[in-house]
Structure formats: structure tokens, C-alpha cells
Amino acid sequence: MSDQLSTEHLLGIKALSAEDIELIFRTADGFKEVLNRPIKKVPSLRDLTIANLFFENSTRTRISFELAEKRLSADVVNFSSGGSSVSKGETLVDTVNNILAMKVDMVVMRHPDPGAAVFLSRHVNARIVNAGDGTHEHPTQALLDAYSIREKLGRVKGVKVLIVGDILHSRVALSNIFCLQKLGAEVMLCGPSTLMPRHIATLGVKVEPDLDKALRWCDVANMLRIQLERQGGDGIGNFPSLREYAMRYGLDLERYQRIGKDVVIMHPGPINRGVEVTTQVADHANSIILDQVENGVAIRMAVLYLLAARIPRSVG
Amino acid sequence: MQAVEILSGKAFALTVERLCHQLIEDHGDLAGVALIGLQPRGILLARRLRKELQHILGKELLQYGELDITFHRDDFRHRSTPPAPSNTQLDFSLDERKVVLVDDVLYTGRTIRAGLDALLTFGRPASVQLLVFIDRRFSRELPIQPDHVGKWVDSIADQRVSVEWKESDGMDRVMLHSQHA
């Protein structure tokens, strides 16, 4: 059992080992308990400063990271690209180096371009946490998803997880596939063929176009959000209409009851109610959508804590 | 490494019993008292005290909890690997309670300092006492002194004192480990 992460940055799940993930989960267990105390704060990171750089919109992830940082007593600065020098033409490395010149130790970054986090980790002197880079990876989301499955079912190994929807544009799907496979779960994908990457089966996942068949196979169904902002133009590039998508790939109560077993329902948020899932399914007793959000803070605290442990202490 | 037994058998049992009676002497029937063991090794003493107190008083009276102090330690990033957390089991508020903090060995006092810090995140106790099984005298790095002590031990820095318990280690005894003979 290792006590230390094998990596200095969290750029993607792909670079983590199963041991790393288990360590993050064990540490998150501790933080989950802290989050239920009357005073939900520990002093571990009080000598560190973290910059949250969001070059793309986010509510949940951003609030979750900020809460995680504050509950670890880190100093936090927030930055979003709207109203910043980015619109004046400053490059990413320049922007970040200017922020680091103000003595920032860690950077949490969301960026619309795949690979932005990896690029940054090679060019600036700070620990990088990828909070989503384009259609590439969203590692903390995958960690909290797997952690929520582990909490609900007691294990991840051997669990059959179905990921439904816009696989093509989803960093959540890719990170989830890597994470679940490293932990020994089976993964199946389901969605319109226009939203299914061409060679995705080479990752060792099953692909099933029929949602009803796929639902009968799985223990957990993760209903991804249709990324309207990435469908190009008016958002009707890859499927005829939201209504048709909802009919073929949406989960309503009737379809859910037809499965005939207690499939756990997940959604990374924000939900388009009536599209990916209906209100009755989102608020169903087997839905762990809000547990995912709650666990997100503990997981992010664990990631920041374990990465911070590897930052050498500055002397003087 | 050489190990010498410094407490065991009848004397060990008497020490536990004496600590229980001291608590009763101080707090009467222990109503309003919360006995809190520090993870990882203090909980073994706390569990034993709880059992013994129950036996002496004939009923379960005190609140009992177990506290992990990992995230309150002052040596985070001073060590090569981050300390791993253990479970905290404390499902009641400490507001207005008389807390007895329990650990097995008191050495530099840093663990207790972190314990006090962690304790305060569960409320504002009326008072906090410290009970330790072994007090390694003259080795404190912080101004922390115990209220109840099982046994005082004079030892030097490269020695180590360990308390072993029947439940986890097979035998009740205290050992003094030395680098050199």
C-alpha cells in the first residue's frame, strides 16, 4: 500500500496507477468525515496558495475546488477568462507565469483545448490540477464518480458501468473509462453513432447502440450531459433534435422500471431535465447524483492534499 | 534493537484500574464526560478504560469517541510521505462537555497539540483533561502536561516506548526499545 502519489501533477487519469486511485479514495474517506464536522476545516495547506484558472464556464467544478481548497486552509485566487488580459491577446504561459510571479504554488485549470494542462505542466513551475481540458480528460470527475460507485455498491471491481450519451465530446467519458478500467470495472458505451468516436472499442469497452439492452446489462448508468455548446453552430449538428435524442437515449421512469432491477443512476451535471433523464429519474431513490456532488469536495481535498505533500518546503 | 519489558501482568491491570478510579474521583459518575481516544494507538487504551469503567460503575454512562488527528499535524510536508488518515468516530457535539483525551504514550506533546486542535472542530468543551498510559518525562517540545498518568518513564531520544494490548498485540505490556545494549 503506497502512501504517496506517483505523480506531481494531476493531468489525467491515464497517468495514474490503480494504487494512486486507491490512495486518493482512502484519503477522501478521511476528508469526508471532516466535512461532516461542525467545523469543516483543517489546517493542512495553510502555507500554500492555489490559483483557480477557468478559461471555460463551470459552476459545480469551480465551487467544488474552491470549497476543497478553503477547507484545507489554502489561500485561493480565482481567475476567469472573461474580463481578463486573455482577451487582450496574452498567451497561456504568460498569463500563468504572471500569476505564479505572485507566489502561487498550485494551479487548478479548466481550459477548452485538449492537452492544455499537460502543456502547462511542462512550461511553468507549479503543480497543475486538470479541471477539464476540452474533450480530453476531467480526472477529478472520474475519481468522484468511481468513489461514489464504491460508496454505493461497496466496490468498483467487477461492477458493470454504462456510460450513455455524447461520448465524442465528453472528457468525463474518457476519464471515466480509464478510471473504471484501472479499478477493474466493466464499461459499456451507448449513444448515437454520430456521437461515438470511431475507434473507441480499441480502449477495451463494449459499445451497444440500443439503450434498453444496455440498461439490462449494467449495474450503474452514467447519463452524460448533451454538450450543446460543443455540437457546433446551433447545436443540431450530430443528432436531428433534442426531442429525438430524449426518446432514444433519454431515461424516463417508464424505461427505468422496464429494466427490472435497481440500476444506480448517475449524472455529472448540469442536468438537462427531460433530455438525458427526466425529473422522476433524477430524483429517484437509486439516483446518486447529489452524492456525486458531495463526494466531489472530499475527492478534490484528497487530490490537493496528496499533491501538496510532494511540494518541497521553501526555506526562507 | 533491544527491548526491555517495563510493565506487565498484575501491575499493568492495576494501572488501568487506578486510572479508572482517578477518573471517577475527578468526575463522579462520569455524566457529562466524553472519553476520546486518539488514533491510532490511543484508542486501544480508551476502549479498555471504557470497558473497565462500565464494569466498575455497573452501567454505561460516558460518551465515547475516537479521533484522528492526521490533518491537524504540524509535520505535513516535513516528512517524505504524507501521513495516512484513520477513522474518526465522534457523533456527538463536544459543547459544554468535560473531555478526557486519551493517548498511550506522551512524548514531545505535538500529537496532543494536534489533538486539541482537532477536538475544537467538534465544539467548545467545558474542559479538557489529558490521560496517558506512559509519560516520557523531560522530552516535551511543547508546554503540555498530562492530568492522569499510568506510569512515568525516563528515556532518551533514540529509545522508543510501546504499549501493547491483549486485543491487538496478544499481550498487555509496556516495552522500552533501545538502539544500543
JSON list of C-alpha atoms in Angstrom, two decimals, chain B residues 2-172:
[
{"chain": "B", "resi": 2, "resn": "GLN", "atom": "CA", "xyz": [16.92, -4.30, 22.30]},
{"chain": "B", "resi": 3, "resn": "ALA", "atom": "CA", "xyz": [13.61, -4.40, 24.14]},
{"chain": "B", "resi": 4, "resn": "VAL", "atom": "CA", "xyz": [13.00, -4.46, 27.89]},
{"chain": "B", "resi": 5, "resn": "GLU", "atom": "CA", "xyz": [9.64, -5.07, 29.50]},
{"chain": "B", "resi": 6, "resn": "ILE", "atom": "CA", "xyz": [8.83, -2.28, 31.94]},
{"chain": "B", "resi": 7, "resn": "LEU", "atom": "CA", "xyz": [5.22, -3.04, 32.85]},
{"chain": "B", "resi": 8, "resn": "SER", "atom": "CA", "xyz": [3.07, -6.17, 32.50]},
{"chain": "B", "resi": 9, "resn": "GLY", "atom": "CA", "xyz": [0.77, -8.64, 34.21]},
{"chain": "B", "resi": 10, "resn": "LYS", "atom": "CA", "xyz": [-0.82, -7.67, 37.52]},
{"chain": "B", "resi": 11, "resn": "ALA", "atom": "CA", "xyz": [0.89, -4.26, 37.62]},
{"chain": "B", "resi": 12, "resn": "PHE", "atom": "CA", "xyz": [-0.44, -3.41, 34.16]},
{"chain": "B", "resi": 13, "resn": "ALA", "atom": "CA", "xyz": [-4.01, -4.34, 35.15]},
{"chain": "B", "resi": 14, "resn": "LEU", "atom": "CA", "xyz": [-3.73, -2.35, 38.40]},
{"chain": "B", "resi": 15, "resn": "THR", "atom": "CA", "xyz": [-2.53, 0.68, 36.47]},
{"chain": "B", "resi": 16, "resn": "VAL", "atom": "CA", "xyz": [-5.57, 0.60, 34.19]},
{"chain": "B", "resi": 17, "resn": "GLU", "atom": "CA", "xyz": [-7.84, 0.17, 37.20]},
{"chain": "B", "resi": 18, "resn": "ARG", "atom": "CA", "xyz": [-6.18, 3.05, 39.06]},
{"chain": "B", "resi": 19, "resn": "LEU", "atom": "CA", "xyz": [-6.68, 5.36, 36.07]},
{"chain": "B", "resi": 20, "resn": "CYS", "atom": "CA", "xyz": [-10.37, 4.46, 36.07]},
{"chain": "B", "resi": 21, "resn": "HIS", "atom": "CA", "xyz": [-10.71, 5.24, 39.76]},
{"chain": "B", "resi": 22, "resn": "GLN", "atom": "CA", "xyz": [-8.90, 8.54, 39.28]},
{"chain": "B", "resi": 23, "resn": "LEU", "atom": "CA", "xyz": [-11.46, 9.48, 36.62]},
{"chain": "B", "resi": 24, "resn": "ILE", "atom": "CA", "xyz": [-14.32, 8.56, 38.96]},
{"chain": "B", "resi": 25, "resn": "GLU", "atom": "CA", "xyz": [-12.64, 10.54, 41.77]},
{"chain": "B", "resi": 26, "resn": "ASP", "atom": "CA", "xyz": [-12.47, 13.58, 39.48]},
{"chain": "B", "resi": 27, "resn": "HIS", "atom": "CA", "xyz": [-15.81, 13.33, 37.70]},
{"chain": "B", "resi": 28, "resn": "GLY", "atom": "CA", "xyz": [-18.16, 11.32, 39.94]},
{"chain": "B", "resi": 29, "resn": "ASP", "atom": "CA", "xyz": [-20.43, 9.07, 37.92]},
{"chain": "B", "resi": 30, "resn": "LEU", "atom": "CA", "xyz": [-18.90, 10.43, 34.68]},
{"chain": "B", "resi": 31, "resn": "ALA", "atom": "CA", "xyz": [-22.13, 12.02, 33.46]},
{"chain": "B", "resi": 32, "resn": "GLY", "atom": "CA", "xyz": [-21.22, 14.78, 31.05]},
{"chain": "B", "resi": 33, "resn": "VAL", "atom": "CA", "xyz": [-17.78, 13.29, 30.45]},
{"chain": "B", "resi": 34, "resn": "ALA", "atom": "CA", "xyz": [-16.61, 12.36, 26.94]},
{"chain": "B", "resi": 35, "resn": "LEU", "atom": "CA", "xyz": [-13.78, 9.85, 26.74]},
{"chain": "B", "resi": 36, "resn": "ILE", "atom": "CA", "xyz": [-11.92, 10.36, 23.47]},
{"chain": "B", "resi": 37, "resn": "GLY", "atom": "CA", "xyz": [-9.13, 8.13, 22.25]},
{"chain": "B", "resi": 38, "resn": "LEU", "atom": "CA", "xyz": [-6.55, 9.39, 19.78]},
{"chain": "B", "resi": 39, "resn": "GLN", "atom": "CA", "xyz": [-5.90, 7.35, 16.66]},
{"chain": "B", "resi": 40, "resn": "PRO", "atom": "CA", "xyz": [-4.11, 5.14, 16.01]},
{"chain": "B", "resi": 41, "resn": "ARG", "atom": "CA", "xyz": [-2.86, 3.70, 19.35]},
{"chain": "B", "resi": 42, "resn": "GLY", "atom": "CA", "xyz": [-4.67, 5.80, 21.96]},
{"chain": "B", "resi": 43, "resn": "ILE", "atom": "CA", "xyz": [-7.97, 4.17, 21.08]},
{"chain": "B", "resi": 44, "resn": "LEU", "atom": "CA", "xyz": [-6.77, 0.84, 22.45]},
{"chain": "B", "resi": 45, "resn": "LEU", "atom": "CA", "xyz": [-6.32, 2.38, 25.90]},
{"chain": "B", "resi": 46, "resn": "ALA", "atom": "CA", "xyz": [-9.58, 4.32, 25.57]},
{"chain": "B", "resi": 47, "resn": "ARG", "atom": "CA", "xyz": [-11.52, 1.17, 24.69]},
{"chain": "B", "resi": 48, "resn": "ARG", "atom": "CA", "xyz": [-10.02, -0.66, 27.67]},
{"chain": "B", "resi": 49, "resn": "LEU", "atom": "CA", "xyz": [-10.84, 2.21, 30.03]},
{"chain": "B", "resi": 50, "resn": "ARG", "atom": "CA", "xyz": [-14.39, 2.33, 28.73]},
{"chain": "B", "resi": 51, "resn": "LYS", "atom": "CA", "xyz": [-14.86, -1.38, 29.33]},
{"chain": "B", "resi": 52, "resn": "GLU", "atom": "CA", "xyz": [-13.30, -1.21, 32.78]},
{"chain": "B", "resi": 53, "resn": "LEU", "atom": "CA", "xyz": [-15.34, 1.85, 33.79]},
{"chain": "B", "resi": 54, "resn": "GLN", "atom": "CA", "xyz": [-18.51, 0.13, 32.68]},
{"chain": "B", "resi": 55, "resn": "HIS", "atom": "CA", "xyz": [-17.56, -2.82, 34.86]},
{"chain": "B", "resi": 56, "resn": "ILE", "atom": "CA", "xyz": [-16.82, -0.65, 37.91]},
{"chain": "B", "resi": 57, "resn": "LEU", "atom": "CA", "xyz": [-19.86, 1.59, 37.60]},
{"chain": "B", "resi": 58, "resn": "GLY", "atom": "CA", "xyz": [-22.19, -1.19, 36.53]},
{"chain": "B", "resi": 59, "resn": "LYS", "atom": "CA", "xyz": [-23.63, 0.87, 33.69]},
{"chain": "B", "resi": 60, "resn": "GLU", "atom": "CA", "xyz": [-22.69, 2.74, 30.55]},
{"chain": "B", "resi": 61, "resn": "LEU", "atom": "CA", "xyz": [-22.57, 6.41, 31.44]},
{"chain": "B", "resi": 62, "resn": "LEU", "atom": "CA", "xyz": [-19.99, 8.26, 29.46]},
{"chain": "B", "resi": 63, "resn": "GLN", "atom": "CA", "xyz": [-19.85, 9.43, 25.88]},
{"chain": "B", "resi": 64, "resn": "TYR", "atom": "CA", "xyz": [-17.14, 7.74, 23.89]},
{"chain": "B", "resi": 65, "resn": "GLY", "atom": "CA", "xyz": [-15.33, 8.75, 20.73]},
{"chain": "B", "resi": 66, "resn": "GLU", "atom": "CA", "xyz": [-12.24, 8.12, 18.64]},
{"chain": "B", "resi": 67, "resn": "LEU", "atom": "CA", "xyz": [-10.39, 10.96, 16.98]},
{"chain": "B", "resi": 68, "resn": "ASP", "atom": "CA", "xyz": [-7.94, 11.04, 14.07]},
{"chain": "B", "resi": 69, "resn": "ILE", "atom": "CA", "xyz": [-5.56, 13.98, 14.06]},
{"chain": "B", "resi": 70, "resn": "THR", "atom": "CA", "xyz": [-3.80, 13.44, 10.73]},
{"chain": "B", "resi": 71, "resn": "PHE", "atom": "CA", "xyz": [-4.97, 16.63, 9.03]},
{"chain": "B", "resi": 72, "resn": "HIS", "atom": "CA", "xyz": [-4.06, 18.74, 12.07]},
{"chain": "B", "resi": 73, "resn": "ARG", "atom": "CA", "xyz": [-0.45, 17.56, 12.38]},
{"chain": "B", "resi": 74, "resn": "ASP", "atom": "CA", "xyz": [2.29, 20.16, 12.22]},
{"chain": "B", "resi": 75, "resn": "ASP", "atom": "CA", "xyz": [4.70, 17.98, 10.25]},
{"chain": "B", "resi": 76, "resn": "PHE", "atom": "CA", "xyz": [2.77, 17.86, 6.96]},
{"chain": "B", "resi": 77, "resn": "ARG", "atom": "CA", "xyz": [5.32, 18.42, 4.19]},
{"chain": "B", "resi": 78, "resn": "HIS", "atom": "CA", "xyz": [8.16, 17.94, 6.73]},
{"chain": "B", "resi": 79, "resn": "ARG", "atom": "CA", "xyz": [8.05, 14.21, 6.17]},
{"chain": "B", "resi": 80, "resn": "SER", "atom": "CA", "xyz": [8.83, 12.32, 3.00]},
{"chain": "B", "resi": 81, "resn": "THR", "atom": "CA", "xyz": [5.37, 10.73, 2.81]},
{"chain": "B", "resi": 82, "resn": "PRO", "atom": "CA", "xyz": [2.07, 12.25, 3.85]},
{"chain": "B", "resi": 83, "resn": "PRO", "atom": "CA", "xyz": [0.57, 10.65, 6.97]},
{"chain": "B", "resi": 84, "resn": "ALA", "atom": "CA", "xyz": [-2.44, 8.44, 6.18]},
{"chain": "B", "resi": 85, "resn": "PRO", "atom": "CA", "xyz": [-5.70, 9.14, 8.00]},
{"chain": "B", "resi": 86, "resn": "SER", "atom": "CA", "xyz": [-7.50, 6.66, 10.29]},
{"chain": "B", "resi": 87, "resn": "ASN", "atom": "CA", "xyz": [-11.18, 6.68, 11.21]},
{"chain": "B", "resi": 88, "resn": "THR", "atom": "CA", "xyz": [-12.78, 9.31, 13.39]},
{"chain": "B", "resi": 89, "resn": "GLN", "atom": "CA", "xyz": [-15.86, 8.16, 15.29]},
{"chain": "B", "resi": 90, "resn": "LEU", "atom": "CA", "xyz": [-17.34, 11.09, 17.16]},
{"chain": "B", "resi": 91, "resn": "ASP", "atom": "CA", "xyz": [-21.04, 11.50, 16.61]},
{"chain": "B", "resi": 92, "resn": "PHE", "atom": "CA", "xyz": [-21.92, 13.97, 19.34]},
{"chain": "B", "resi": 93, "resn": "SER", "atom": "CA", "xyz": [-21.16, 17.65, 19.93]},
{"chain": "B", "resi": 94, "resn": "LEU", "atom": "CA", "xyz": [-18.47, 18.47, 22.47]},
{"chain": "B", "resi": 95, "resn": "ASP", "atom": "CA", "xyz": [-20.18, 21.70, 23.51]},
{"chain": "B", "resi": 96, "resn": "GLU", "atom": "CA", "xyz": [-20.19, 22.01, 27.32]},
{"chain": "B", "resi": 97, "resn": "ARG", "atom": "CA", "xyz": [-18.78, 18.52, 27.77]},
{"chain": "B", "resi": 98, "resn": "LYS", "atom": "CA", "xyz": [-15.89, 17.54, 30.04]},
{"chain": "B", "resi": 99, "resn": "VAL", "atom": "CA", "xyz": [-13.49, 15.84, 27.67]},
{"chain": "B", "resi": 100, "resn": "VAL", "atom": "CA", "xyz": [-10.84, 13.34, 28.69]},
{"chain": "B", "resi": 101, "resn": "LEU", "atom": "CA", "xyz": [-8.36, 12.95, 25.86]},
{"chain": "B", "resi": 102, "resn": "VAL", "atom": "CA", "xyz": [-6.64, 9.56, 25.89]},
{"chain": "B", "resi": 103, "resn": "ASP", "atom": "CA", "xyz": [-3.35, 8.53, 24.33]},
{"chain": "B", "resi": 104, "resn": "ASP", "atom": "CA", "xyz": [-0.94, 5.71, 25.04]},
{"chain": "B", "resi": 105, "resn": "VAL", "atom": "CA", "xyz": [2.44, 7.48, 25.12]},
{"chain": "B", "resi": 106, "resn": "LEU", "atom": "CA", "xyz": [3.10, 11.18, 25.75]},
{"chain": "B", "resi": 107, "resn": "TYR", "atom": "CA", "xyz": [6.44, 12.21, 24.30]},
{"chain": "B", "resi": 108, "resn": "THR", "atom": "CA", "xyz": [7.02, 15.58, 22.57]},
{"chain": "B", "resi": 109, "resn": "GLY", "atom": "CA", "xyz": [3.43, 16.76, 23.08]},
{"chain": "B", "resi": 110, "resn": "ARG", "atom": "CA", "xyz": [2.94, 17.52, 19.38]},
{"chain": "B", "resi": 111, "resn": "THR", "atom": "CA", "xyz": [0.29, 14.84, 18.88]},
{"chain": "B", "resi": 112, "resn": "ILE", "atom": "CA", "xyz": [-1.69, 16.24, 21.80]},
{"chain": "B", "resi": 113, "resn": "ARG", "atom": "CA", "xyz": [-1.38, 19.76, 20.39]},
{"chain": "B", "resi": 114, "resn": "ALA", "atom": "CA", "xyz": [-2.86, 18.48, 17.12]},
{"chain": "B", "resi": 115, "resn": "GLY", "atom": "CA", "xyz": [-5.46, 16.52, 19.09]},
{"chain": "B", "resi": 116, "resn": "LEU", "atom": "CA", "xyz": [-6.62, 19.68, 20.90]},
{"chain": "B", "resi": 117, "resn": "ASP", "atom": "CA", "xyz": [-6.91, 21.43, 17.56]},
{"chain": "B", "resi": 118, "resn": "ALA", "atom": "CA", "xyz": [-8.91, 18.58, 16.03]},
{"chain": "B", "resi": 119, "resn": "LEU", "atom": "CA", "xyz": [-11.08, 18.39, 19.14]},
{"chain": "B", "resi": 120, "resn": "LEU", "atom": "CA", "xyz": [-12.17, 22.00, 18.82]},
{"chain": "B", "resi": 121, "resn": "THR", "atom": "CA", "xyz": [-13.68, 21.34, 15.39]},
{"chain": "B", "resi": 122, "resn": "PHE", "atom": "CA", "xyz": [-16.35, 19.33, 17.20]},
{"chain": "B", "resi": 123, "resn": "GLY", "atom": "CA", "xyz": [-17.46, 22.13, 19.51]},
{"chain": "B", "resi": 124, "resn": "ARG", "atom": "CA", "xyz": [-16.33, 24.01, 22.60]},
{"chain": "B", "resi": 125, "resn": "PRO", "atom": "CA", "xyz": [-15.81, 21.62, 25.52]},
{"chain": "B", "resi": 126, "resn": "ALA", "atom": "CA", "xyz": [-16.28, 22.83, 29.09]},
{"chain": "B", "resi": 127, "resn": "SER", "atom": "CA", "xyz": [-12.86, 21.41, 29.93]},
{"chain": "B", "resi": 128, "resn": "VAL", "atom": "CA", "xyz": [-10.24, 19.06, 28.52]},
{"chain": "B", "resi": 129, "resn": "GLN", "atom": "CA", "xyz": [-8.08, 16.70, 30.55]},
{"chain": "B", "resi": 130, "resn": "LEU", "atom": "CA", "xyz": [-5.26, 14.59, 29.27]},
{"chain": "B", "resi": 131, "resn": "LEU", "atom": "CA", "xyz": [-4.85, 10.96, 30.30]},
{"chain": "B", "resi": 132, "resn": "VAL", "atom": "CA", "xyz": [-1.83, 8.97, 29.13]},
{"chain": "B", "resi": 133, "resn": "PHE", "atom": "CA", "xyz": [-0.63, 5.50, 29.95]},
{"chain": "B", "resi": 134, "resn": "ILE", "atom": "CA", "xyz": [3.06, 6.38, 29.66]},
{"chain": "B", "resi": 135, "resn": "ASP", "atom": "CA", "xyz": [4.58, 9.81, 30.21]},
{"chain": "B", "resi": 136, "resn": "ARG", "atom": "CA", "xyz": [8.11, 10.05, 28.83]},
{"chain": "B", "resi": 137, "resn": "ARG", "atom": "CA", "xyz": [9.34, 12.75, 31.15]},
{"chain": "B", "resi": 138, "resn": "PHE", "atom": "CA", "xyz": [11.76, 15.56, 30.21]},
{"chain": "B", "resi": 139, "resn": "SER", "atom": "CA", "xyz": [11.19, 15.18, 26.47]},
{"chain": "B", "resi": 140, "resn": "ARG", "atom": "CA", "xyz": [8.43, 17.72, 25.85]},
{"chain": "B", "resi": 141, "resn": "GLU", "atom": "CA", "xyz": [8.76, 20.16, 22.94]},
{"chain": "B", "resi": 142, "resn": "LEU", "atom": "CA", "xyz": [5.54, 21.98, 23.83]},
{"chain": "B", "resi": 143, "resn": "PRO", "atom": "CA", "xyz": [4.09, 23.14, 27.16]},
{"chain": "B", "resi": 144, "resn": "ILE", "atom": "CA", "xyz": [1.70, 20.20, 27.55]},
{"chain": "B", "resi": 145, "resn": "GLN", "atom": "CA", "xyz": [1.33, 18.16, 30.75]},
{"chain": "B", "resi": 146, "resn": "PRO", "atom": "CA", "xyz": [-0.95, 15.21, 31.50]},
{"chain": "B", "resi": 147, "resn": "ASP", "atom": "CA", "xyz": [-3.63, 15.18, 34.23]},
{"chain": "B", "resi": 148, "resn": "HIS", "atom": "CA", "xyz": [-3.63, 11.41, 34.69]},
{"chain": "B", "resi": 149, "resn": "VAL", "atom": "CA", "xyz": [-0.59, 9.20, 34.15]},
{"chain": "B", "resi": 150, "resn": "GLY", "atom": "CA", "xyz": [-0.27, 5.42, 34.22]},
{"chain": "B", "resi": 151, "resn": "LYS", "atom": "CA", "xyz": [3.48, 5.34, 34.55]},
{"chain": "B", "resi": 152, "resn": "TRP", "atom": "CA", "xyz": [6.37, 7.75, 34.20]},
{"chain": "B", "resi": 153, "resn": "VAL", "atom": "CA", "xyz": [9.32, 6.63, 32.15]},
{"chain": "B", "resi": 154, "resn": "ASP", "atom": "CA", "xyz": [12.68, 8.35, 31.87]},
{"chain": "B", "resi": 155, "resn": "SER", "atom": "CA", "xyz": [14.10, 7.65, 28.45]},
{"chain": "B", "resi": 156, "resn": "ILE", "atom": "CA", "xyz": [16.44, 9.18, 25.91]},
{"chain": "B", "resi": 157, "resn": "ALA", "atom": "CA", "xyz": [15.61, 10.34, 22.40]},
{"chain": "B", "resi": 158, "resn": "ASP", "atom": "CA", "xyz": [16.72, 7.27, 20.46]},
{"chain": "B", "resi": 159, "resn": "GLN", "atom": "CA", "xyz": [14.73, 4.95, 22.69]},
{"chain": "B", "resi": 160, "resn": "ARG", "atom": "CA", "xyz": [11.12, 4.12, 21.95]},
{"chain": "B", "resi": 161, "resn": "VAL", "atom": "CA", "xyz": [8.31, 3.15, 24.29]},
{"chain": "B", "resi": 162, "resn": "SER", "atom": "CA", "xyz": [5.47, 0.97, 23.03]},
{"chain": "B", "resi": 163, "resn": "VAL", "atom": "CA", "xyz": [2.30, -0.09, 24.80]},
{"chain": "B", "resi": 164, "resn": "GLU", "atom": "CA", "xyz": [0.97, -3.47, 23.67]},
{"chain": "B", "resi": 165, "resn": "TRP", "atom": "CA", "xyz": [-2.57, -4.68, 24.21]},
{"chain": "B", "resi": 166, "resn": "LYS", "atom": "CA", "xyz": [-4.07, -8.13, 24.53]},
{"chain": "B", "resi": 167, "resn": "GLU", "atom": "CA", "xyz": [-6.73, -7.27, 21.93]},
{"chain": "B", "resi": 168, "resn": "SER", "atom": "CA", "xyz": [-4.35, -6.21, 19.17]},
{"chain": "B", "resi": 169, "resn": "ASP", "atom": "CA", "xyz": [-0.90, -7.49, 20.11]},
{"chain": "B", "resi": 170, "resn": "GLY", "atom": "CA", "xyz": [-1.70, -10.61, 22.14]},
{"chain": "B", "resi": 171, "resn": "MET", "atom": "CA", "xyz": [-0.38, -9.39, 25.48]},
{"chain": "B", "resi": 172, "resn": "ASP", "atom": "CA", "xyz": [-0.73, -6.48, 27.91]}
]
